[in-house]
Structures are given as structure tokens and as C-alpha cells.
Coordinates of C-alpha atoms in Angstrom, one line a residue:
Chain A
M20 CA 0.0 -0.1 0.0
L21 CA 2.9 2.6 1.1
A22 CA 4.5 1.6 -1.9
L23 CA 1.5 2.4 -4.1
V24 CA 1.1 5.7 -2.5
S25 CA 4.5 7.1 -2.5
P26 CA 4.9 8.7 -5.5
A27 CA 1.5 10.7 -4.6
L28 CA 3.1 11.6 -1.0
L29 CA 6.3 12.8 -2.6
V30 CA 4.4 15.1 -5.0
I31 CA 2.3 16.6 -2.0
L32 CA 5.5 16.7 0.1
A33 CA 7.7 18.6 -2.7
L34 CA 4.6 20.6 -3.9
I35 CA 2.6 21.3 -0.9
V36 CA 4.5 20.6 2.5
L37 CA 7.8 22.1 1.7
P38 CA 6.8 25.6 0.3
V39 CA 4.1 26.1 3.0
G40 CA 6.9 25.2 5.3
W41 CA 9.4 27.4 4.0
L42 CA 6.7 30.3 3.7
A43 CA 6.2 29.8 7.6
W44 CA 9.9 29.9 8.1
Q45 CA 10.1 33.1 6.2
S46 CA 7.4 34.6 8.4
I47 CA 9.2 33.9 11.6
Y48 CA 13.0 34.2 10.7
H49 CA 14.7 37.2 9.5
D50 CA 18.2 37.6 10.9
G51 CA 17.3 35.5 13.8
F52 CA 13.9 34.7 15.1
T53 CA 11.2 37.3 15.3
L54 CA 7.3 37.5 15.7
E55 CA 7.6 41.3 14.4
N56 CA 5.4 40.1 11.2
Y57 CA 2.5 38.8 13.4
R58 CA 2.6 41.6 15.8
R59 CA 1.9 43.9 12.7
V60 CA -0.8 41.5 11.1
F61 CA -2.8 41.7 14.4
T62 CA -2.3 45.2 15.7
E63 CA -2.0 47.3 12.4
D64 CA -5.0 48.8 11.0
V65 CA -4.4 48.1 7.7
Y66 CA -3.9 44.4 8.2
W67 CA -7.2 44.2 10.4
R68 CA -9.2 46.5 7.8
S69 CA -8.2 43.8 5.4
F70 CA -9.1 40.8 7.1
A71 CA -12.4 42.3 8.2
L72 CA -13.3 43.3 4.6
T73 CA -12.6 40.2 3.4
F74 CA -14.7 38.1 5.9
E75 CA -17.4 40.6 5.3
I76 CA -17.1 40.4 1.4
S77 CA -16.9 36.5 1.9
L78 CA -20.1 36.4 3.9
A79 CA -22.2 38.7 1.4
V80 CA -20.9 36.4 -1.5
T81 CA -21.8 32.9 0.2
L82 CA -25.2 34.5 1.3
I83 CA -26.0 35.7 -2.0
A84 CA -24.8 32.3 -3.7
L85 CA -26.8 30.2 -1.4
L86 CA -30.0 32.5 -2.1
L87 CA -29.5 32.4 -5.9
G88 CA -28.0 28.5 -5.9
Y89 CA -30.4 26.7 -3.7
P90 CA -33.3 27.7 -6.1
V91 CA -31.4 26.4 -9.0
A92 CA -30.2 23.4 -7.6
Y93 CA -34.0 22.5 -6.4
L94 CA -35.1 23.4 -9.9
A95 CA -32.4 20.6 -11.5
N96 CA -33.5 18.2 -8.9
S97 CA -37.2 18.3 -9.6
V98 CA -37.3 18.2 -13.5
P99 CA -36.8 15.2 -16.0
K100 CA -33.4 14.3 -16.3
G101 CA -32.7 15.7 -19.7
W102 CA -33.6 19.4 -18.3
S103 CA -31.5 18.8 -15.1
I104 CA -28.3 18.3 -17.5
L105 CA -29.2 21.3 -19.6
I106 CA -29.4 23.5 -16.1
L107 CA -26.4 22.1 -14.8
S108 CA -24.7 22.6 -17.8
L109 CA -25.6 26.2 -17.9
V110 CA -24.2 26.5 -14.4
V111 CA -20.9 24.8 -15.0
L112 CA -20.4 26.3 -18.6
P113 CA -18.9 29.7 -17.4
F114 CA -16.5 27.3 -15.3
W115 CA -14.1 26.8 -18.4
T116 CA -13.8 30.8 -19.2
S117 CA -10.7 32.0 -17.4
V118 CA -11.6 34.2 -14.4
L119 CA -9.6 37.2 -16.1
V120 CA -11.9 37.1 -19.0
R121 CA -15.1 36.9 -16.9
A122 CA -13.9 39.9 -14.6
Y123 CA -13.4 41.7 -17.9
A124 CA -17.0 40.8 -19.2
W125 CA -18.3 42.3 -16.0
L126 CA -16.5 45.7 -16.6
A127 CA -18.0 45.6 -20.0
L128 CA -21.3 45.0 -18.3
L129 CA -20.9 47.1 -15.5
Q130 CA -18.7 50.3 -16.0
R131 CA -20.2 54.0 -16.4
T132 CA -20.0 53.4 -20.6
G133 CA -21.2 49.7 -20.1
V134 CA -24.2 47.9 -21.1
I135 CA -26.5 48.1 -18.3
N136 CA -25.9 51.8 -17.9
Q137 CA -26.5 52.6 -21.1
F138 CA -29.6 50.5 -21.5
L139 CA -30.8 52.4 -18.4
R140 CA -30.0 55.7 -19.9
Y141 CA -31.9 54.6 -23.1
L142 CA -35.0 53.8 -21.1
D143 CA -34.7 57.2 -19.1
V144 CA -34.7 55.3 -15.9
I145 CA -31.4 57.3 -14.9
A146 CA -30.1 60.7 -15.7
E147 CA -26.8 59.8 -14.5
P148 CA -24.9 56.6 -14.6
L149 CA -24.8 54.6 -11.5
A150 CA -21.7 53.4 -9.7
L151 CA -22.0 49.6 -10.4
V152 CA -18.2 48.7 -10.3
H153 CA -14.7 49.9 -9.2
N154 CA -16.4 49.3 -5.8
T155 CA -17.3 46.6 -3.3
F156 CA -20.8 46.1 -5.2
G157 CA -19.2 45.3 -8.5
T158 CA -16.5 42.9 -6.6
V159 CA -19.2 41.1 -5.0
V160 CA -21.4 40.6 -8.2
A161 CA -18.5 39.3 -10.0
T162 CA -17.5 36.8 -7.3
V163 CA -20.8 35.4 -7.0
H164 CA -20.9 34.6 -10.4
I165 CA -17.6 32.8 -10.4
L166 CA -18.4 30.9 -7.1
L167 CA -21.9 30.1 -7.9
P168 CA -21.2 26.5 -9.3
F169 CA -19.3 25.5 -5.9
M170 CA -22.6 26.2 -4.6
V171 CA -25.1 24.7 -6.7
L172 CA -23.2 21.4 -7.3
P173 CA -22.9 20.1 -3.8
L174 CA -26.4 21.2 -3.0
Y175 CA -27.6 19.4 -6.1
A176 CA -25.5 16.3 -5.2
T177 CA -27.4 16.3 -1.6
M178 CA -30.9 16.8 -3.0
Q179 CA -30.2 13.9 -5.2
K180 CA -30.0 11.7 -2.7
I181 CA -33.2 12.6 -0.7
P182 CA -35.6 9.8 -1.4
N183 CA -38.8 11.1 -3.2
D184 CA -40.6 8.7 -1.1
L185 CA -40.8 11.0 2.1
M186 CA -42.2 13.8 0.3
Q187 CA -45.0 11.7 -0.9
A188 CA -45.6 10.3 2.7
G189 CA -45.6 13.9 3.8
A190 CA -48.4 14.7 1.3
S191 CA -50.3 11.6 2.0
L192 CA -50.4 12.6 5.6
G193 CA -51.8 15.8 4.6
A194 CA -49.2 18.4 4.6
S195 CA -49.0 21.2 1.8
P196 CA -46.3 21.2 -0.5
S197 CA -44.7 24.3 1.3
L198 CA -45.1 22.3 4.8
T199 CA -43.5 19.2 3.5
F200 CA -40.5 21.5 1.8
M201 CA -39.9 23.2 5.2
R202 CA -40.3 20.2 7.3
V203 CA -38.9 17.5 5.4
F204 CA -36.6 18.4 2.2
L205 CA -35.2 21.6 3.7
P206 CA -33.6 19.6 6.8
L207 CA -32.5 16.8 4.7
S208 CA -30.8 19.3 2.1
L209 CA -28.9 21.1 5.1
P210 CA -25.7 19.5 4.9
G211 CA -25.5 20.1 1.0
V212 CA -26.0 23.8 2.2
L213 CA -23.3 23.6 4.8
A214 CA -20.9 21.8 2.0
G215 CA -21.7 24.5 -0.5
C216 CA -21.3 27.5 2.1
T217 CA -17.9 26.4 3.1
M218 CA -16.7 25.7 -0.4
V219 CA -17.7 29.1 -1.3
F220 CA -16.8 30.9 1.6
V221 CA -13.3 29.3 1.7
L222 CA -12.5 30.0 -2.0
C223 CA -13.8 33.6 -1.4
L224 CA -11.4 34.2 1.4
G225 CA -8.3 33.9 -1.1
F226 CA -9.8 35.7 -4.3
Y227 CA -7.2 38.1 -6.3
I228 CA -8.0 39.0 -9.6
T229 CA -11.7 39.8 -9.0
P230 CA -11.5 42.4 -6.4
E231 CA -7.9 43.7 -8.0
L232 CA -9.8 44.8 -11.2
L233 CA -13.3 45.4 -10.3
G234 CA -12.7 47.1 -6.7
G235 CA -11.2 50.2 -7.9
G236 CA -8.4 49.7 -5.6
R237 CA -10.3 50.4 -2.7
T238 CA -11.3 47.0 -2.1
V239 CA -8.2 45.5 -0.8
M240 CA -8.7 41.9 0.3
V241 CA -6.2 39.9 2.0
S242 CA -4.5 38.0 -1.1
M243 CA -4.0 41.5 -2.6
L244 CA -2.0 42.7 1.1
V245 CA 0.4 39.4 0.2
S246 CA 0.9 40.8 -3.4
R247 CA 1.4 44.3 -2.3
N248 CA 3.9 43.4 0.4
V249 CA 5.9 41.4 -1.8
E250 CA 5.6 43.6 -5.0
L251 CA 5.3 47.3 -3.1
Y252 CA 7.2 46.9 0.0
N253 CA 9.4 44.1 -0.6
Q254 CA 8.2 42.6 2.7
F255 CA 8.6 38.8 2.2
G256 CA 8.4 38.0 6.0
A257 CA 5.1 40.4 6.1
A258 CA 3.4 38.7 3.0
S259 CA 4.2 35.2 4.7
A260 CA 2.6 36.1 7.6
V261 CA -0.2 37.3 6.2
A262 CA -0.4 33.9 4.0
V263 CA -0.2 31.8 7.1
V264 CA -2.9 33.6 8.9
L265 CA -5.0 33.3 6.0
L266 CA -4.2 29.5 5.9
L267 CA -4.8 28.8 9.4
S268 CA -8.1 30.4 9.1
V269 CA -9.3 28.3 6.4
L270 CA -8.0 25.2 8.3
A271 CA -9.9 26.6 11.6
I272 CA -13.1 26.8 9.2
F273 CA -12.5 23.3 7.9
F274 CA -12.1 21.9 11.3
V275 CA -15.3 23.4 12.8
V276 CA -17.3 22.3 9.7
S277 CA -16.0 18.6 10.0
R278 CA -17.6 18.7 13.2
F279 CA -20.9 18.9 11.8
I280 CA -20.4 16.8 8.5
S281 CA -17.7 14.7 6.8
L282 CA -15.2 16.7 5.1
D283 CA -15.4 14.2 2.4
R284 CA -18.9 15.5 1.7
V285 CA -17.6 19.3 1.5
L286 CA -14.7 18.2 -1.0
G287 CA -17.3 16.4 -3.0
Q288 CA -16.4 13.0 -2.6
K289 CA -19.8 11.5 -1.3
Chain B
M30 CA 10.3 33.6 -24.1
T31 CA 10.2 30.3 -22.4
M32 CA 12.0 28.4 -25.4
K33 CA 14.7 31.1 -25.1
R34 CA 14.9 30.5 -21.7
N35 CA 15.2 26.6 -21.8
F36 CA 17.8 27.1 -24.8
G37 CA 19.7 29.4 -21.9
L38 CA 19.2 26.5 -19.4
G39 CA 20.6 23.9 -21.7
C40 CA 23.5 26.1 -22.6
A41 CA 24.4 26.1 -18.8
L42 CA 23.8 22.3 -18.3
L43 CA 26.0 21.7 -21.5
G44 CA 28.9 24.0 -19.8
A45 CA 28.4 22.3 -16.4
I46 CA 29.1 18.9 -18.0
G47 CA 32.5 19.8 -19.5
L48 CA 32.2 21.7 -22.8
T49 CA 33.7 24.5 -21.3
S50 CA 36.0 25.3 -24.4
A51 CA 33.0 25.7 -26.6
A52 CA 31.4 28.1 -24.0
D53 CA 34.7 29.9 -23.9
A54 CA 34.5 30.3 -27.8
A55 CA 31.2 31.9 -27.8
E56 CA 30.6 34.3 -25.1
Q57 CA 27.0 34.9 -23.7
I58 CA 24.9 36.7 -21.2
T59 CA 21.2 36.0 -20.0
F60 CA 19.5 39.1 -20.0
V61 CA 16.0 39.9 -18.8
S62 CA 13.5 42.3 -19.3
Q63 CA 9.6 42.9 -18.7
G64 CA 8.3 41.0 -21.8
G65 CA 5.3 42.1 -24.3
A66 CA 5.6 44.6 -27.0
Y67 CA 8.5 46.5 -25.2
Q68 CA 10.8 43.3 -25.0
Q69 CA 10.3 42.8 -28.5
A70 CA 11.3 46.2 -29.5
Q71 CA 14.3 46.3 -27.6
T72 CA 15.1 43.0 -29.2
V73 CA 15.0 44.6 -32.9
A74 CA 16.6 47.9 -31.9
I75 CA 19.3 47.0 -29.2
L76 CA 19.7 43.3 -28.3
D77 CA 20.3 41.6 -31.7
P78 CA 22.4 44.4 -33.2
S79 CA 24.5 44.4 -30.0
A80 CA 25.0 40.7 -29.9
K81 CA 26.0 41.0 -33.5
K82 CA 28.6 43.7 -32.9
L83 CA 29.8 42.0 -29.8
G84 CA 29.9 38.4 -31.0
I85 CA 27.9 37.3 -28.0
T86 CA 24.8 35.3 -27.6
I87 CA 22.0 36.9 -25.7
N88 CA 19.5 34.8 -24.0
Q89 CA 16.3 36.3 -22.9
D90 CA 13.9 35.8 -20.0
S91 CA 11.3 38.3 -19.3
I92 CA 9.4 38.7 -16.0
P93 CA 6.9 42.0 -15.3
D94 CA 8.1 42.4 -11.7
A95 CA 12.0 41.4 -11.3
W96 CA 12.6 42.2 -8.0
P97 CA 11.2 39.0 -6.1
A98 CA 13.3 36.8 -8.4
I99 CA 16.5 39.0 -8.0
K100 CA 16.1 38.7 -4.2
T101 CA 15.7 34.7 -4.5
Q102 CA 18.4 34.2 -6.9
V103 CA 20.9 36.0 -5.3
G104 CA 19.8 35.0 -2.2
S105 CA 20.1 31.3 -3.4
G106 CA 24.0 31.9 -4.1
K107 CA 23.6 30.8 -7.8
P108 CA 22.1 33.4 -10.0
I109 CA 21.5 32.6 -13.4
W110 CA 20.5 35.7 -15.0
D111 CA 23.1 38.4 -15.7
V112 CA 21.6 41.8 -16.7
V113 CA 18.1 43.0 -15.9
D114 CA 16.5 45.7 -17.5
T115 CA 14.3 46.7 -14.1
P116 CA 13.0 50.1 -12.7
T117 CA 15.8 52.3 -11.5
G118 CA 14.9 51.8 -8.0
N119 CA 15.3 48.0 -7.8
C120 CA 18.9 48.5 -8.8
L121 CA 19.7 51.1 -6.2
R122 CA 17.7 49.1 -3.3
G123 CA 19.6 46.0 -4.7
G124 CA 22.8 47.6 -4.7
E125 CA 22.5 48.8 -1.1
Q126 CA 21.4 45.1 -0.1
G127 CA 24.1 43.3 -2.0
L128 CA 22.2 42.0 -4.6
I129 CA 23.4 44.2 -7.2
E130 CA 26.9 44.4 -8.9
K131 CA 28.8 48.0 -8.4
L132 CA 29.6 49.3 -11.9
D133 CA 33.1 50.0 -13.2
F134 CA 32.4 53.0 -15.6
S135 CA 35.8 53.3 -16.7
K136 CA 34.9 50.0 -18.5
I137 CA 31.3 51.5 -19.7
P138 CA 32.7 54.4 -21.7
N139 CA 29.2 55.1 -23.1
G140 CA 27.4 55.2 -19.8
A141 CA 30.2 57.3 -18.3
A142 CA 29.7 60.0 -21.0
M143 CA 25.9 60.3 -19.8
P144 CA 24.4 62.9 -17.4
E145 CA 25.4 61.8 -14.1
S146 CA 21.4 62.3 -12.8
Y147 CA 20.7 59.3 -15.2
R148 CA 23.4 56.7 -13.7
S149 CA 24.2 55.4 -10.2
P150 CA 27.2 53.3 -9.0
Y151 CA 24.8 50.2 -9.6
S152 CA 23.1 51.1 -13.0
V153 CA 22.7 53.0 -16.0
S154 CA 19.6 54.7 -17.2
Y155 CA 18.1 52.3 -20.5
E156 CA 15.2 54.2 -21.4
F157 CA 12.6 56.6 -20.4
Y158 CA 8.7 56.9 -19.8
S159 CA 6.6 59.5 -18.2
S160 CA 3.8 59.7 -15.9
V161 CA 1.6 62.1 -17.4
L162 CA -1.8 63.7 -17.0
S163 CA -4.0 62.3 -19.8
Y164 CA -7.6 63.1 -20.5
S165 CA -10.3 62.5 -22.9
Q166 CA -10.9 65.0 -25.7
K167 CA -14.5 64.3 -25.7
T168 CA -15.1 65.6 -22.3
F169 CA -12.5 68.3 -22.7
P170 CA -12.5 69.4 -26.1
K171 CA -10.8 72.8 -25.7
D172 CA -9.1 74.3 -22.4
A173 CA -8.1 70.7 -21.4
P174 CA -6.3 70.2 -17.7
N175 CA -2.7 71.0 -18.5
S176 CA -1.0 70.8 -14.9
W177 CA -1.6 68.8 -11.6
A178 CA -3.3 71.9 -10.3
D179 CA -6.0 71.5 -12.8
F180 CA -6.3 67.6 -12.0
W181 CA -6.9 68.7 -8.3
D182 CA -9.4 71.5 -9.5
V183 CA -12.8 69.7 -9.6
K184 CA -14.7 72.7 -10.3
K185 CA -13.1 74.1 -13.1
F186 CA -12.4 70.7 -14.8
P187 CA -15.4 68.4 -13.6
G188 CA -14.9 64.8 -14.4
R189 CA -14.0 61.1 -13.1
R190 CA -10.3 60.8 -12.1
A191 CA -7.9 58.1 -11.7
L192 CA -4.6 57.7 -10.3
R193 CA -2.1 54.8 -10.0
N194 CA -2.4 53.0 -7.0
H195 CA 1.3 53.5 -6.0
P196 CA 3.1 56.2 -4.5
F197 CA 5.8 56.6 -7.3
A198 CA 4.9 59.6 -9.1
T199 CA 1.6 60.2 -7.3
L200 CA 3.2 62.2 -4.4
E201 CA 5.5 64.4 -6.8
A202 CA 2.2 65.1 -8.6
A203 CA 0.1 65.9 -5.6
L204 CA 3.3 68.2 -4.5
M205 CA 3.3 70.3 -8.1
A206 CA -0.6 70.4 -7.6
D207 CA 0.6 72.0 -4.3
G208 CA 2.7 74.5 -6.2
V209 CA 6.1 73.0 -5.5
A210 CA 8.3 73.6 -8.7
P211 CA 9.3 70.2 -10.7
D212 CA 12.9 70.9 -9.9
K213 CA 12.5 71.5 -6.1
L214 CA 10.6 68.3 -5.2
Y215 CA 13.2 66.2 -3.5
P216 CA 13.4 65.6 -0.7
L217 CA 9.6 65.2 -1.1
D218 CA 7.5 66.6 1.8
V219 CA 5.6 63.5 2.3
D220 CA 3.1 65.0 4.7
R221 CA 2.1 67.9 2.3
A222 CA 1.8 65.2 -0.5
F223 CA -0.7 62.9 1.5
K224 CA -2.6 66.1 2.9
K225 CA -3.0 67.0 -0.7
L226 CA -3.7 63.5 -2.0
E227 CA -6.5 63.4 1.0
E228 CA -8.2 66.5 -1.2
I229 CA -8.6 64.8 -4.2
K230 CA -9.2 61.1 -2.9
P231 CA -13.0 61.5 -2.8
H232 CA -12.8 62.5 -6.6
I233 CA -10.7 59.2 -7.4
T234 CA -12.9 56.8 -9.1
V235 CA -10.3 54.1 -9.8
W236 CA -6.9 53.6 -8.2
W237 CA -5.4 51.5 -11.3
T238 CA -2.6 48.9 -10.7
S239 CA -1.8 47.8 -14.0
G240 CA -0.9 49.7 -17.2
A241 CA -3.4 47.5 -19.2
Q242 CA -6.0 48.9 -16.4
S243 CA -5.2 52.4 -16.9
A244 CA -5.4 51.9 -20.9
Q245 CA -8.6 50.4 -20.6
L246 CA -10.1 53.0 -18.3
L247 CA -9.1 55.6 -20.8
N248 CA -10.3 53.8 -23.7
D249 CA -13.9 53.0 -22.5
G250 CA -14.7 56.4 -21.4
E251 CA -14.5 55.2 -17.9
V252 CA -12.6 58.1 -16.4
D253 CA -12.0 61.6 -18.0
M254 CA -8.8 62.1 -16.8
E255 CA -5.8 60.4 -15.1
M256 CA -2.4 59.7 -14.5
A257 CA -1.2 57.4 -17.0
W258 CA 2.2 56.3 -18.6
N259 CA 2.7 58.2 -22.0
G260 CA 3.3 55.0 -24.1
R261 CA -0.2 53.5 -22.9
V262 CA -1.7 56.8 -23.7
S263 CA -0.4 56.8 -27.5
A264 CA -1.3 53.2 -27.8
V265 CA -5.0 53.8 -26.9
A266 CA -4.8 57.3 -29.2
K267 CA -3.4 55.3 -32.1
E268 CA -6.5 52.7 -31.9
G269 CA -8.7 55.9 -32.4
A270 CA -9.7 56.5 -28.7
K271 CA -10.2 60.6 -28.5
V272 CA -7.5 60.8 -25.8
A273 CA -4.4 63.2 -25.6
F274 CA -1.7 63.7 -22.5
T275 CA 0.7 66.7 -21.8
Y276 CA 4.4 66.5 -21.0
N277 CA 3.9 69.7 -19.0
Q278 CA 4.7 68.4 -15.4
G279 CA 4.9 64.9 -16.1
I280 CA 7.0 62.7 -13.9
L281 CA 9.9 61.3 -16.1
Q282 CA 11.2 57.6 -14.8
S283 CA 13.5 55.2 -15.9
T284 CA 14.1 51.8 -16.3
S285 CA 18.1 50.9 -15.8
L286 CA 20.4 48.0 -16.6
C287 CA 22.1 46.4 -13.8
I288 CA 24.2 43.0 -13.0
L289 CA 23.0 40.5 -10.5
K290 CA 25.6 40.0 -7.8
G291 CA 27.9 37.0 -8.9
A292 CA 26.3 36.8 -12.2
P293 CA 27.8 34.0 -14.0
N294 CA 29.0 35.8 -16.9
L295 CA 30.2 39.1 -15.5
D296 CA 32.8 40.3 -18.1
T297 CA 30.6 39.8 -20.9
A298 CA 27.6 41.4 -19.0
I299 CA 30.0 44.6 -18.6
K300 CA 30.7 44.8 -22.5
F301 CA 26.8 44.2 -23.3
I302 CA 25.8 47.1 -20.7
N303 CA 28.1 49.3 -22.6
E304 CA 27.1 48.5 -25.9
A305 CA 23.4 48.7 -25.1
V306 CA 23.5 52.3 -24.1
D307 CA 25.6 53.2 -27.3
P308 CA 23.8 56.5 -29.0
V309 CA 22.9 54.6 -32.3
H310 CA 21.3 51.6 -30.6
Q311 CA 19.7 53.6 -27.9
A312 CA 18.3 55.7 -31.1
N313 CA 16.9 52.7 -32.5
L314 CA 14.7 52.0 -29.7
P315 CA 11.8 55.0 -30.3
L316 CA 11.7 53.7 -34.0
H317 CA 9.8 50.6 -32.4
I318 CA 8.0 51.8 -29.4
D319 CA 6.9 55.2 -27.8
Y320 CA 9.9 55.4 -24.9
G321 CA 12.4 57.4 -24.9
P322 CA 16.2 56.4 -25.1
G323 CA 18.1 56.3 -21.9
N324 CA 21.3 58.0 -23.4
P325 CA 20.4 61.6 -24.5
K326 CA 23.2 61.5 -27.1
A327 CA 20.6 59.3 -29.3
F328 CA 19.2 62.3 -30.2
E329 CA 22.4 63.7 -31.6
T330 CA 22.5 60.7 -34.1
S331 CA 20.6 61.5 -37.0
V332 CA 18.6 58.3 -36.5
I333 CA 15.5 60.1 -34.8
K334 CA 13.6 62.5 -37.0
P335 CA 12.7 65.8 -35.2
E336 CA 8.9 65.1 -35.4
R337 CA 9.3 61.7 -33.9
A338 CA 11.9 63.2 -31.2
A339 CA 9.1 65.8 -30.4
Q340 CA 6.7 62.7 -29.3
L341 CA 9.3 61.1 -26.7
P342 CA 9.5 61.9 -23.1
S343 CA 13.2 62.0 -22.8
E344 CA 13.5 64.6 -25.6
P345 CA 15.3 67.6 -24.4
A346 CA 12.8 70.2 -24.7
N347 CA 9.9 67.7 -23.3
A348 CA 12.6 66.6 -20.4
V349 CA 13.0 70.1 -19.2
K350 CA 8.9 70.5 -18.8
Q351 CA 9.0 67.2 -16.5
A352 CA 10.1 66.5 -13.2
L353 CA 13.1 63.6 -13.1
M354 CA 12.2 61.0 -10.5
S355 CA 14.7 60.6 -7.8
Y356 CA 15.0 56.8 -7.2
A357 CA 17.7 57.6 -4.8
W358 CA 15.3 59.4 -2.7
W359 CA 12.4 57.0 -3.1
S360 CA 15.1 53.9 -2.0
S361 CA 16.4 56.0 0.8
P362 CA 14.7 55.6 4.4
A363 CA 12.3 58.3 4.2
G364 CA 11.4 56.9 0.7
E365 CA 10.3 53.5 2.0
A366 CA 8.6 54.9 4.9
A367 CA 6.5 56.7 2.3
E368 CA 6.0 53.8 0.4
K369 CA 4.5 52.0 3.5
R370 CA 2.6 54.8 4.5
W371 CA 0.6 54.4 1.0
A372 CA -1.1 51.3 2.0
S373 CA -2.8 53.0 5.1
F374 CA -3.6 56.0 3.3
M375 CA -5.5 54.1 0.8
Q376 CA -7.7 51.8 3.1
K377 CA -8.6 54.9 5.3

């Protein structure tokens, strides 16, 4: 067994464990041991604000993705097979388009001279173009679009496993469709909700290109702090400390979630 | 570039397994620049002719931001690059941190003949670009903004604005807007600059982070005026957008050539640097791209026609209207402190 998995273990060791170890080492060692980088991450305003903003945006994106994704997954689950394949492909198709291209596409839609503003002006609904992008709003819209499949797919997978008999049993006992949904379907779909929310939230924490291009420079998420520390301030140690804190937050989230559902489920194994 | 890099690595390997006599016969260096249209232009204008004249092989690599790579390569003790074309500040900072070789200008006569402000102990200016005030001619068909004071004057020039999300040139522009003369900027009065920036901050729609983004903002009419690099504005104008810019109060910036500490081909690298700033090679560069030569003697050759020269940032008449960025100040402790302050300014 060990002989079979050892090549994979070596790859993981070389590509994940060593670089992450080196990263962590850089954050505490610079001409001697120092916790200075971590002191700055936890005390300086700039860092706090970025972490707070990143968690806020991730939370908003997760909630919106859930509100949009749940009905889509529900619909895909309740229509005949052919239709559900169509719905799911529409969800998954954008997956194969580069994130950069999608960010620019949102710019073309949302900016001052963009499609949406021009259309609203043509209809005379607005006199001045709305500020739809180069702010947090634009960032959230585009991020939701990119992460939606990570919400819909686990939800759909969970809903598929809910036996239809249970709903029929509820109906035969006299419950209305909305009552069977609330009392039977919704609770049984909660593991999918948790799995989808975890995926979207965690992926959103590390988003980079989208806030960079659509945030107008003000929406500084944690990943941007990392890149600025390297590019602008040449502070490799500080960048590593930020990255380590982000990594630990993600691991902590996974740990908490694993107390409620199996991690295999979040990662789409079952 | 990957193919060329692999070729370079291949050469290095061949050398390592004992074909040293062959390597002696054909001198070579690895030259690193920023890629894209710019690197193509310098290949035609400077690198190929230099390689031919010196009888050396120039392997090329490209990276948009060389600094982290310089740091790791030299830090590992075995750099594989020789010469880098990088913003001058990287050469200076690298020199102070022991990552960049000190240059012996007696072996670089072409560089020694250049103005002192165009070189440092570690570097020599290679090409110039400028952070200029650009604007939409649709929004401002006449009476266009012509100074940083105009950029700051939101009443006289209403419209949406963008600045670079970086303190370089932005602090200089703020001080000029506040009435400081272009030749009296350094050492920068950082407090005064940030105070002036607070004034314009609410009116800035976008703080751009990449040159491509600044071009897109101008091209799509997303902003009415912005600070941008001259080459980006002229590229957008060539594609038909109604945009223009002024060199008045532009901030003249340069990339420089410098050599990694412990470079594998140090002697050849020095020979190459001297050749690369030769006035005639330098004069060839603006025939292929909208950047100015680093060596002002290029304007004395007959290669650049007067009408072309007038468009270039480092042309003497254009240069006097502008402020020359002091990379020495920016890599001083005060400059580094100002850079750090930028992050908290942006997030307030």
C-alpha cells in the first residue's frame, strides 16, 4: 500500500508541504527569530481592515450564492433528467472561461459606459450612470458569478439523495407542498447547504484578480495584501505572515465544519 | 520566451558537463526584461545589433516584476541571470542590499558620458517613460487640463479621475499640484503630499494597478482624466480613442540596466551594458516603441527624425517640462517610509 501511494506522497511533500513550511519559516525568521510580522498583522489597522473586509465580502458572497443557488439546484433536482442536465451545464459552462476574462466581461457590463448603464439611460430610468463597478458592489457581483457552481453542485448532489418517497409520505399525511418542503426537504438538504457555503466562503477568502480589477483599488482583500507586501514593500516576511494567518483561518473553518459533517462531503467525495 | 530560456538553461547544463572550451569560444549572457511589445522592440533595436557587434549570444528571459526573482536568485547564491532591465529603484535598493554588482564606469565609456543624474553606482539608464496627465478629448474638447493643479481643480474641470495605486509619481504630482516646482521636489515633503492627496481622494473613481487597466479606463471613457504612462496613452490614441496627454509636469521615470551580484558572465555583461547604451542602438528604440532613449546622445544621431523626437518623453525640450524622478530618494529610508504609508492612506 505504502509503495503504491508513495509517489503521490512525494509530490505532495515537494509541492505543498515544503513550500508551505518554507513560507511559515520566512514569516518568523529574518536575521534571527522574530514575531514582528505577526505583531503587525494583529495590531496594525491596515491588516485588520483587510481581514475584516475579506470576511465581510466572503460572507455576503456566500449568502447571495446560497439564495441564488438553492432554487437552481432545487429546480435541477425536480425536473426530468434531460432538463436537469441542461440546467447543470448552464451552471458549469462558465467554469471553463478564465476568471480574468469574466472579470473584464463584468467590467463591460457594469462600467459607466457599460451595457447596463447605457440601457438604463436609453430607457430614461436614470439621468447619470450608476456606480456599479470599481467598488465593493462590483466585486461581490462578479465573485458570486464565479463561485456559484461551487454552491449549486454540492446542493444538487445532496438533493439527489433525498428519497422522493419521503415527500410523498408527507403529502399523504395531509401536509401542503410548502409544509413538506419546510419540514422534510429543507432539513435533509442542510448538509449540502453547509458543504456549499463552506466551499464558497473558503474560496472567496483567497480571491485576488476579481477584487483587483473590479474593486477600484479600494477593496483590498487579504490576497492583495500578500501581493502588495511582495511587490510594493519587498516585505517577504510580512507577506508570509499574512498568508499563514489566512491559511490557518481556512483550516480552522474546515475543522469547525468537520464537527458537523464529514469533510469528504464538503470536498465532493460522497 | 520560454523556449529561449530553456535554450539558456540547456547551454548552462552543457557548460556544466564539461564543454567549457565551447562556452569560452561563444560568450553569452542572460538578459531579462519585462516582456511584451517592449521586449520585442528592444530585441530588434538594441539586443540583436549588440549581440552581432560583440559576437556574443544573448539569451532572453522576461518577467513583469524582476525584484522578487533577483532577491531569491542572489539569495540562493547561484544566480542564473546576468543583466536585468528593471525600474531604476530596484537597482539602487538591490545595490544597497548587496544583490547588485557595483559598476566600473571606466569599462562602460558610453555610460560614463551620460549625465550623472542618469546613472548610479549600480545602474545606467536604459529607457525613459513618463507618468503624464492624460485626458479625454470628448470631455475636454478645448481648455483641457494642463497641470496637476488643474487635475486637482474639480470645479473648473469636472469629471471622473483615476490615479495609480502606488506612491511613485503620485506624491510628486500632489506636490506639484500644491505649487512645488518640478525641480524643487526632492526630498519630498511627504506630509504635504498626503495632505494634498486627501483632497482629491473622494474624486478618484479608480486607483489603477496595471498599465493595461489604465489604458482600458481611458479607452472605454470610464474616466475623464488620469495619470498614465505616455506609451499607454499614445497606444490607445493610435487605436482611435479621442484621448491626449501633456508632458507638462510629467514625471520622468526610467528603467535601468544592472547586473546581478555573482552573475555567471560578469565580464560579458559589462561589455553588453556599454554596447546597449550606445547612442545609435539607443536611437533605434523609439523607432519601434513610444519610449525615449536612456542615453540623451541618441538625439544627436540622425536616426530619430525631429517630429518623432518631439513625441518622446526624454527629448530635451520635453524633459525640461518634467520632473526627473529621484530613485535615490525613493530608496532612502524616507522614501521607503512613504511607500509603507501608502497602504494605510489607501485603506482609510
